[in-house]
mmCIF file with all atom_site columns, C-alpha atoms in Angstrom:
data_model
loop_
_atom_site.group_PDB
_atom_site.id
_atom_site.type_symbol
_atom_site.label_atom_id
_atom_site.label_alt_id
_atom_site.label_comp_id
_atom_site.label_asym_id
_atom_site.label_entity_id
_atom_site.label_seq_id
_atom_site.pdbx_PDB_ins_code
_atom_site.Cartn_x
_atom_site.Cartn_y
_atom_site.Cartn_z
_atom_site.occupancy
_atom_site.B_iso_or_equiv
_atom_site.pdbx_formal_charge
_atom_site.auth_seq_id
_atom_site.auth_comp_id
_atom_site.auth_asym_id
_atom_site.auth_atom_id
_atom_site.pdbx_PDB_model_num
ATOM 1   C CA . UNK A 1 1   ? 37.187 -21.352 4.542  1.00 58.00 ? 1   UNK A CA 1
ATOM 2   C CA . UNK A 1 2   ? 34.025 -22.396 6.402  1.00 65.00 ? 2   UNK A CA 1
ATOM 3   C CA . UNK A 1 3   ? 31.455 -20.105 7.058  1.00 67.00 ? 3   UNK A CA 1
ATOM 4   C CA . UNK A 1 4   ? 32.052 -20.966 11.160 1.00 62.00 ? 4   UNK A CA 1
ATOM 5   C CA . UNK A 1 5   ? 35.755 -19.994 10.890 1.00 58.00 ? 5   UNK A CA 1
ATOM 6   C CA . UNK A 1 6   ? 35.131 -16.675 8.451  1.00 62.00 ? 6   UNK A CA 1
ATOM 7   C CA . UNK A 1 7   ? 32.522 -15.634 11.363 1.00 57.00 ? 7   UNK A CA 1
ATOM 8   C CA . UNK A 1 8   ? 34.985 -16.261 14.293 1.00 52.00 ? 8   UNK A CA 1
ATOM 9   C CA . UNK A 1 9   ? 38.024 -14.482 12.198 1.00 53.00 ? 9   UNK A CA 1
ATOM 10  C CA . UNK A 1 10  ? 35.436 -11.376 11.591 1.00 56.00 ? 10  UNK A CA 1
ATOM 11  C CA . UNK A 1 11  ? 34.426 -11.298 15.156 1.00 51.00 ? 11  UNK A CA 1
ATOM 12  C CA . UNK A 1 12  ? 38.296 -11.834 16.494 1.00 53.00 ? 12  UNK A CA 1
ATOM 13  C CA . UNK A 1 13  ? 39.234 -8.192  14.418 1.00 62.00 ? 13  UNK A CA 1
ATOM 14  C CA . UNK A 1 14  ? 39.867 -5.263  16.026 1.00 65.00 ? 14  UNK A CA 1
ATOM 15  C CA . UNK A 1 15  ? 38.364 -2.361  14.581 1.00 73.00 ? 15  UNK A CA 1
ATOM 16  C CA . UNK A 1 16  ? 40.571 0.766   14.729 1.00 73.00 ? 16  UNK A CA 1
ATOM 17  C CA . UNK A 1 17  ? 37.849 2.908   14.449 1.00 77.00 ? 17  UNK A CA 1
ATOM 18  C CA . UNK A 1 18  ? 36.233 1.907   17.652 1.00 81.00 ? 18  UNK A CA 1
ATOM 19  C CA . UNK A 1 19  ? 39.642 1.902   19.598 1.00 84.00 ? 19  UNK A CA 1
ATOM 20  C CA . UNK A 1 20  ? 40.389 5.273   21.453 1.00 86.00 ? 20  UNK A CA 1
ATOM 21  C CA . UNK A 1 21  ? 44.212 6.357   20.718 1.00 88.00 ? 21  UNK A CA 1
ATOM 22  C CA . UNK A 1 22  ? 46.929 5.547   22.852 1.00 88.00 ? 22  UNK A CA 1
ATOM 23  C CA . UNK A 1 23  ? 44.743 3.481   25.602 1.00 88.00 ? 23  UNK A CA 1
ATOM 24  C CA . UNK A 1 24  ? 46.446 0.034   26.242 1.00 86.00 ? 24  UNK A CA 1
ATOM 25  C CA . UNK A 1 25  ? 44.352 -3.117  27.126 1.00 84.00 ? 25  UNK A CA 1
ATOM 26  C CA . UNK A 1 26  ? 44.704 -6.864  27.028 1.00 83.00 ? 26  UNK A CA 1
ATOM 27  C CA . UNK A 1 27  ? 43.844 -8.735  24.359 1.00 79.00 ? 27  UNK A CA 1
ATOM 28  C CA . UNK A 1 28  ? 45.450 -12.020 24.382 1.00 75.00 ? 28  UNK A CA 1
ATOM 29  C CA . UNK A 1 29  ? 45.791 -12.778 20.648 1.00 75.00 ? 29  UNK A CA 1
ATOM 30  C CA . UNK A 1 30  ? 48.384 -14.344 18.395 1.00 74.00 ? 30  UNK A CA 1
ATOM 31  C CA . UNK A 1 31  ? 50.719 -14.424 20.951 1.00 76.00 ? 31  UNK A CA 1
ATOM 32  C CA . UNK A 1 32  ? 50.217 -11.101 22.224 1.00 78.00 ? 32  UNK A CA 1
ATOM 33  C CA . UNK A 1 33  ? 49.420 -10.159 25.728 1.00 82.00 ? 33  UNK A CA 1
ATOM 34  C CA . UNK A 1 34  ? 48.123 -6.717  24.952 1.00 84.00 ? 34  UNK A CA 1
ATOM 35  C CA . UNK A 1 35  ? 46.425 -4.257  22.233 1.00 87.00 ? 35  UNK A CA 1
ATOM 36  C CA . UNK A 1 36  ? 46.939 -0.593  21.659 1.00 88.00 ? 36  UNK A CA 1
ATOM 37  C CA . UNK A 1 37  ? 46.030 1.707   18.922 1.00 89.00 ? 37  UNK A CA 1
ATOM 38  C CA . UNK A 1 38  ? 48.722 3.753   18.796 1.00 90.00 ? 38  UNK A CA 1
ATOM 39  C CA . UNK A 1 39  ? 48.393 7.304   17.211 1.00 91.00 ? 39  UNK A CA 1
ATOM 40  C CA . UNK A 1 40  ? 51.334 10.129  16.661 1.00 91.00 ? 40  UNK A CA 1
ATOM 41  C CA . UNK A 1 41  ? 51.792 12.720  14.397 1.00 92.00 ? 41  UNK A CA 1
ATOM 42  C CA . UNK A 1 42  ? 48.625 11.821  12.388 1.00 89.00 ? 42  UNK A CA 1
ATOM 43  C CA . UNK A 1 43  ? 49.037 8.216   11.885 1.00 90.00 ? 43  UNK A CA 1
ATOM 44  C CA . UNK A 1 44  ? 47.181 5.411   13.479 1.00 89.00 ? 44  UNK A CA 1
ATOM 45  C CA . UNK A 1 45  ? 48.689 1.539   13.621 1.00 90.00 ? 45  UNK A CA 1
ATOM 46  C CA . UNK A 1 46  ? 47.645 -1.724  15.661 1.00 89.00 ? 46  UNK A CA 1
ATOM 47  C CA . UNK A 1 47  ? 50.611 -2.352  17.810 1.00 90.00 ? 47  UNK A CA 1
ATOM 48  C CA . UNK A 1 48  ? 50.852 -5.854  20.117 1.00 89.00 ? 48  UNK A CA 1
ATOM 49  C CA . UNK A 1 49  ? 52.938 -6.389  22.523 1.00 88.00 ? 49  UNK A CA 1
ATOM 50  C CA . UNK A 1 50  ? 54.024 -8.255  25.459 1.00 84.00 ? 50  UNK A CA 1
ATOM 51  C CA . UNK A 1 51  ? 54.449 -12.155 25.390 1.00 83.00 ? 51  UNK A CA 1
ATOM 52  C CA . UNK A 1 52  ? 51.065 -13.963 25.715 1.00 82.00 ? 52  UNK A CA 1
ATOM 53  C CA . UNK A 1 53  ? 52.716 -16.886 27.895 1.00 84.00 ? 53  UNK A CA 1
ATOM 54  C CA . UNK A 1 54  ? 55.288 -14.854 30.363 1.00 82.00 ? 54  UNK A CA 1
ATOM 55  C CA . UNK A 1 55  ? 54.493 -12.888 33.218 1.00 81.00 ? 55  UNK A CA 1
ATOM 56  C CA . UNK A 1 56  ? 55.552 -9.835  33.892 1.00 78.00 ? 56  UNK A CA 1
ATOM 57  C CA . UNK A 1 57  ? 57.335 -9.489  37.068 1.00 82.00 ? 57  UNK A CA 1
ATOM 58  C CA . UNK A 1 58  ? 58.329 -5.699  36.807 1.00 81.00 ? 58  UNK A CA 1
ATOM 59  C CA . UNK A 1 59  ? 57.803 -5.350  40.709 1.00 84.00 ? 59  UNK A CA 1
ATOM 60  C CA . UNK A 1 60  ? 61.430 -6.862  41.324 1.00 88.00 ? 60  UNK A CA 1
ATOM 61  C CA . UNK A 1 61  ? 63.866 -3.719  40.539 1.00 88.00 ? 61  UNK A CA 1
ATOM 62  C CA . UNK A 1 62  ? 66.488 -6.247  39.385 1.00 92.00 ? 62  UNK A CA 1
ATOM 63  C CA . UNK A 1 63  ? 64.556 -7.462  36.390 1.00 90.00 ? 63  UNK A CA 1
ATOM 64  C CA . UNK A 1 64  ? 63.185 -3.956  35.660 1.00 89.00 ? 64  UNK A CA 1
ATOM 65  C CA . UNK A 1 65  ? 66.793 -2.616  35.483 1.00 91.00 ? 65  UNK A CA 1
ATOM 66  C CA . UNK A 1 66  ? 67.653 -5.628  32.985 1.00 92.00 ? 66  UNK A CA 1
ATOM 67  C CA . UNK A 1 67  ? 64.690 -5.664  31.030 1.00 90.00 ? 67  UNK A CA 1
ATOM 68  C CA . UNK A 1 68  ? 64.891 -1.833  30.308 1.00 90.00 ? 68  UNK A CA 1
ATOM 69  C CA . UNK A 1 69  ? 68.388 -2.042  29.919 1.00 94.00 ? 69  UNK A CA 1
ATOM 70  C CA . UNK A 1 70  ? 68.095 -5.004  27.151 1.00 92.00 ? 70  UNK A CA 1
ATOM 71  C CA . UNK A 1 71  ? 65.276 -3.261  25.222 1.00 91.00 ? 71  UNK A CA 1
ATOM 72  C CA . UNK A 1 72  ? 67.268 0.121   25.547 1.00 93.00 ? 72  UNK A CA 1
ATOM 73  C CA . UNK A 1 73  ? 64.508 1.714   27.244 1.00 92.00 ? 73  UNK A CA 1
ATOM 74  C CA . UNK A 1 74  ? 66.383 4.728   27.520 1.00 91.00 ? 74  UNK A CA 1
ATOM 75  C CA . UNK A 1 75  ? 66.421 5.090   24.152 1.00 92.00 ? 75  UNK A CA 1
ATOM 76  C CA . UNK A 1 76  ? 62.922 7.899   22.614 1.00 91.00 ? 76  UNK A CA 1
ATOM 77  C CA . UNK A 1 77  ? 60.996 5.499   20.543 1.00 91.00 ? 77  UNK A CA 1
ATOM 78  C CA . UNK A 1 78  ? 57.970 6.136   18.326 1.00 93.00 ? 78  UNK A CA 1
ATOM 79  C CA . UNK A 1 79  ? 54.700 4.922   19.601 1.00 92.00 ? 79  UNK A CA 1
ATOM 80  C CA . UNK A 1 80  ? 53.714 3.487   16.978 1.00 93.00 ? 80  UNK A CA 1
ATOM 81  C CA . UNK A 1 81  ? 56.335 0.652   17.357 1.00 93.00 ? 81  UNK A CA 1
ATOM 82  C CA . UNK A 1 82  ? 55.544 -2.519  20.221 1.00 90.00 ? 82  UNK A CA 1
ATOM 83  C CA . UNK A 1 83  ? 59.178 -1.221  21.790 1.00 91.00 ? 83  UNK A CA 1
ATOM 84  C CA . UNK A 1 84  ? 57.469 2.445   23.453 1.00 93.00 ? 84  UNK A CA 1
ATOM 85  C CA . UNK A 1 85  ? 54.760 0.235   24.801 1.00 90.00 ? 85  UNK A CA 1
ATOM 86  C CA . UNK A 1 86  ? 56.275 -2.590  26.199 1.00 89.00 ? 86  UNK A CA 1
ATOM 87  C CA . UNK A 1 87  ? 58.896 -0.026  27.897 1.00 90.00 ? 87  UNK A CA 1
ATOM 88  C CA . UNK A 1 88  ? 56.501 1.966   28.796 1.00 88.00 ? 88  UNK A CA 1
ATOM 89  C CA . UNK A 1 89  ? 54.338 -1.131  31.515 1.00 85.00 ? 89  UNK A CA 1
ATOM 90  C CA . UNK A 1 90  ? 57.828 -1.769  32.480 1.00 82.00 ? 90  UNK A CA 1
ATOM 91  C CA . UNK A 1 91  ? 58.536 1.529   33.928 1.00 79.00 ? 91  UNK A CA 1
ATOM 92  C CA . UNK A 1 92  ? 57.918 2.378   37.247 1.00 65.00 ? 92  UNK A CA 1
ATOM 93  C CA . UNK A 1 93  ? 54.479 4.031   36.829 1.00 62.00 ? 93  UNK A CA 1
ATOM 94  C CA . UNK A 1 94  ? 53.572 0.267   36.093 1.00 56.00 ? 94  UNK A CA 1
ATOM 95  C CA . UNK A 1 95  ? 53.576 -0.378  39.340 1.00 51.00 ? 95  UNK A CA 1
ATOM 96  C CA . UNK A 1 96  ? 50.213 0.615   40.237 1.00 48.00 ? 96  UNK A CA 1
ATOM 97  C CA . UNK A 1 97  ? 48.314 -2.682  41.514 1.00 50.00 ? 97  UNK A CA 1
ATOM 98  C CA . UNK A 1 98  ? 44.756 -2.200  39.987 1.00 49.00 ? 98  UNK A CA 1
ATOM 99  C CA . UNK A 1 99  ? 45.848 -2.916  35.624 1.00 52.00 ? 99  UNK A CA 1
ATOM 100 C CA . UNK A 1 100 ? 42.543 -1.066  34.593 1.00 54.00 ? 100 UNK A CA 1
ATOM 101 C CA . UNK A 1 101 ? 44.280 2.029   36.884 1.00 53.00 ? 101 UNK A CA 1
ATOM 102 C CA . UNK A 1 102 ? 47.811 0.979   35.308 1.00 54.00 ? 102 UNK A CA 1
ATOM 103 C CA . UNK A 1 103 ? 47.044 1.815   31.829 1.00 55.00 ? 103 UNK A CA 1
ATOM 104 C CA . UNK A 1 104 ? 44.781 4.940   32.617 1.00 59.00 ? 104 UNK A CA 1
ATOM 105 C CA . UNK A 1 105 ? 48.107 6.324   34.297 1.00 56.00 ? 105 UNK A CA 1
ATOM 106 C CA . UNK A 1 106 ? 50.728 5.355   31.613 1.00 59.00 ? 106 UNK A CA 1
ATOM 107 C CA . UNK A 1 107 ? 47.712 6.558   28.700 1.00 59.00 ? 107 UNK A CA 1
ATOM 108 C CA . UNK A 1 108 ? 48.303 10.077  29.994 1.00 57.00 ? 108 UNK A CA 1
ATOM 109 C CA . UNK A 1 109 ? 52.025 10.151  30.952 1.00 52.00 ? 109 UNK A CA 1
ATOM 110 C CA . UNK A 1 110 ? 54.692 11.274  27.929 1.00 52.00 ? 110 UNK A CA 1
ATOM 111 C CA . UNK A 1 111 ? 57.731 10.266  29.230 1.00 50.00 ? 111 UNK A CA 1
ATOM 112 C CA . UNK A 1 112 ? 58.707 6.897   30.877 1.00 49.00 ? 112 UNK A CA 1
ATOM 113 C CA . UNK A 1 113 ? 60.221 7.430   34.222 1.00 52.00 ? 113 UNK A CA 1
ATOM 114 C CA . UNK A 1 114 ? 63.163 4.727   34.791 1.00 46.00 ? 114 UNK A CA 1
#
Protein backbone atom coordinates (compact mmCIF):
# COMPACT_ATOMS: atom_id res chain seq x y z
CA UNK A 1 0.00 0.00 0.00
CA UNK A 2 1.16 3.52 -0.91
CA UNK A 3 1.90 5.89 1.56
CA UNK A 4 -1.10 8.31 -0.20
CA UNK A 5 -3.70 5.52 0.24
CA UNK A 6 -2.44 4.38 4.04
CA UNK A 7 -2.90 8.31 4.84
CA UNK A 8 -6.43 8.59 3.27
CA UNK A 9 -7.53 5.02 4.96
CA UNK A 10 -6.12 6.56 8.48
CA UNK A 11 -7.88 9.78 7.98
CA UNK A 12 -11.32 7.94 6.60
CA UNK A 13 -11.45 5.95 10.41
CA UNK A 14 -13.72 6.73 12.82
CA UNK A 15 -12.43 6.90 16.14
CA UNK A 16 -14.83 5.55 18.81
CA UNK A 17 -13.31 7.37 21.35
CA UNK A 18 -14.14 10.73 19.97
CA UNK A 19 -17.81 9.66 19.05
CA UNK A 20 -20.43 10.55 21.82
CA UNK A 21 -22.82 7.36 22.45
CA UNK A 22 -25.94 6.89 20.82
CA UNK A 23 -25.80 10.30 18.59
CA UNK A 24 -26.54 9.41 14.86
CA UNK A 25 -24.92 11.40 11.95
CA UNK A 26 -24.16 10.94 8.29
CA UNK A 27 -21.27 9.62 7.16
CA UNK A 28 -21.56 8.37 3.74
CA UNK A 29 -19.06 5.48 3.71
CA UNK A 30 -18.90 1.99 2.27
CA UNK A 31 -22.23 2.12 1.31
CA UNK A 32 -23.59 3.49 4.34
CA UNK A 33 -25.67 6.55 4.66
CA UNK A 34 -25.12 7.06 8.35
CA UNK A 35 -22.71 6.45 11.54
CA UNK A 36 -23.59 5.82 15.12
CA UNK A 37 -21.68 4.63 18.04
CA UNK A 38 -23.95 2.70 19.64
CA UNK A 39 -23.53 1.96 23.45
CA UNK A 40 -25.88 -0.42 25.85
CA UNK A 41 -25.30 -2.24 28.75
CA UNK A 42 -21.53 -1.42 28.76
CA UNK A 43 -20.56 -2.20 25.32
CA UNK A 44 -19.67 0.13 22.56
CA UNK A 45 -19.83 -0.98 18.56
CA UNK A 46 -19.69 1.07 15.14
CA UNK A 47 -23.04 0.44 13.65
CA UNK A 48 -23.90 1.76 9.75
CA UNK A 49 -26.84 1.94 8.43
CA UNK A 50 -29.12 3.15 5.86
CA UNK A 51 -28.39 2.66 2.04
CA UNK A 52 -25.84 5.23 0.74
CA UNK A 53 -27.73 5.48 -2.78
CA UNK A 54 -31.69 5.45 -1.71
CA UNK A 55 -33.59 8.09 -0.27
CA UNK A 56 -35.54 7.92 2.39
CA UNK A 57 -39.02 8.89 1.80
CA UNK A 58 -40.47 8.14 5.37
CA UNK A 59 -42.86 11.26 4.99
CA UNK A 60 -45.39 9.05 2.86
CA UNK A 61 -47.31 6.88 5.69
CA UNK A 62 -47.69 4.11 3.09
CA UNK A 63 -44.01 3.34 2.81
CA UNK A 64 -43.45 3.94 6.56
CA UNK A 65 -46.14 1.29 7.35
CA UNK A 66 -44.27 -1.18 4.82
CA UNK A 67 -40.89 -0.44 5.63
CA UNK A 68 -41.50 -0.95 9.45
CA UNK A 69 -43.58 -3.72 8.80
CA UNK A 70 -40.74 -5.56 6.54
CA UNK A 71 -37.93 -4.84 9.05
CA UNK A 72 -40.37 -5.91 11.95
CA UNK A 73 -40.03 -2.69 13.56
CA UNK A 74 -42.26 -3.73 16.14
CA UNK A 75 -40.08 -6.10 17.17
CA UNK A 76 -37.33 -4.58 20.73
CA UNK A 77 -34.00 -4.75 19.12
CA UNK A 78 -30.57 -4.13 20.64
CA UNK A 79 -28.89 -0.95 19.70
CA UNK A 80 -26.06 -2.14 19.00
CA UNK A 81 -27.41 -3.84 15.78
CA UNK A 82 -28.03 -1.39 12.25
CA UNK A 83 -31.91 -2.83 12.64
CA UNK A 84 -32.80 -0.31 16.10
CA UNK A 85 -31.31 2.48 14.10
CA UNK A 86 -32.59 2.28 10.85
CA UNK A 87 -36.20 1.70 12.59
CA UNK A 88 -35.67 4.11 14.70
CA UNK A 89 -35.27 7.44 11.47
CA UNK A 90 -38.16 5.61 10.13
CA UNK A 91 -40.46 6.24 12.92
CA UNK A 92 -42.52 9.04 13.16
CA UNK A 93 -40.29 11.25 15.36
CA UNK A 94 -38.22 11.24 12.01
CA UNK A 95 -40.28 13.49 10.72
CA UNK A 96 -38.84 16.55 12.00
CA UNK A 97 -37.58 18.68 8.84
CA UNK A 98 -34.22 20.16 10.16
CA UNK A 99 -31.80 16.30 10.19
CA UNK A 100 -29.30 18.00 12.69
CA UNK A 101 -32.83 18.48 14.95
CA UNK A 102 -33.91 14.82 13.72
CA UNK A 103 -31.22 12.96 15.36
CA UNK A 104 -30.99 15.24 18.56
CA UNK A 105 -34.76 14.10 19.06
CA UNK A 106 -34.48 10.32 18.27
CA UNK A 107 -30.73 10.47 20.48
CA UNK A 108 -32.90 11.08 23.53
CA UNK A 109 -36.13 9.11 22.85
CA UNK A 110 -36.17 5.13 24.15
CA UNK A 111 -38.89 3.84 22.45
CA UNK A 112 -39.84 4.18 18.71
CA UNK A 113 -43.30 5.46 18.32
CA UNK A 114 -45.02 3.67 15.14
Amino acid sequence: MSDKARKAAKASKIHKDSMPCNKPRRDVQGGKKSVVKACENGQEKIVRFGDANMEIKRDNPERRKNFRARHNCDEPKSKLTAGYWSCKAWSVLALVPASGLLWSLLSGVGDVIT
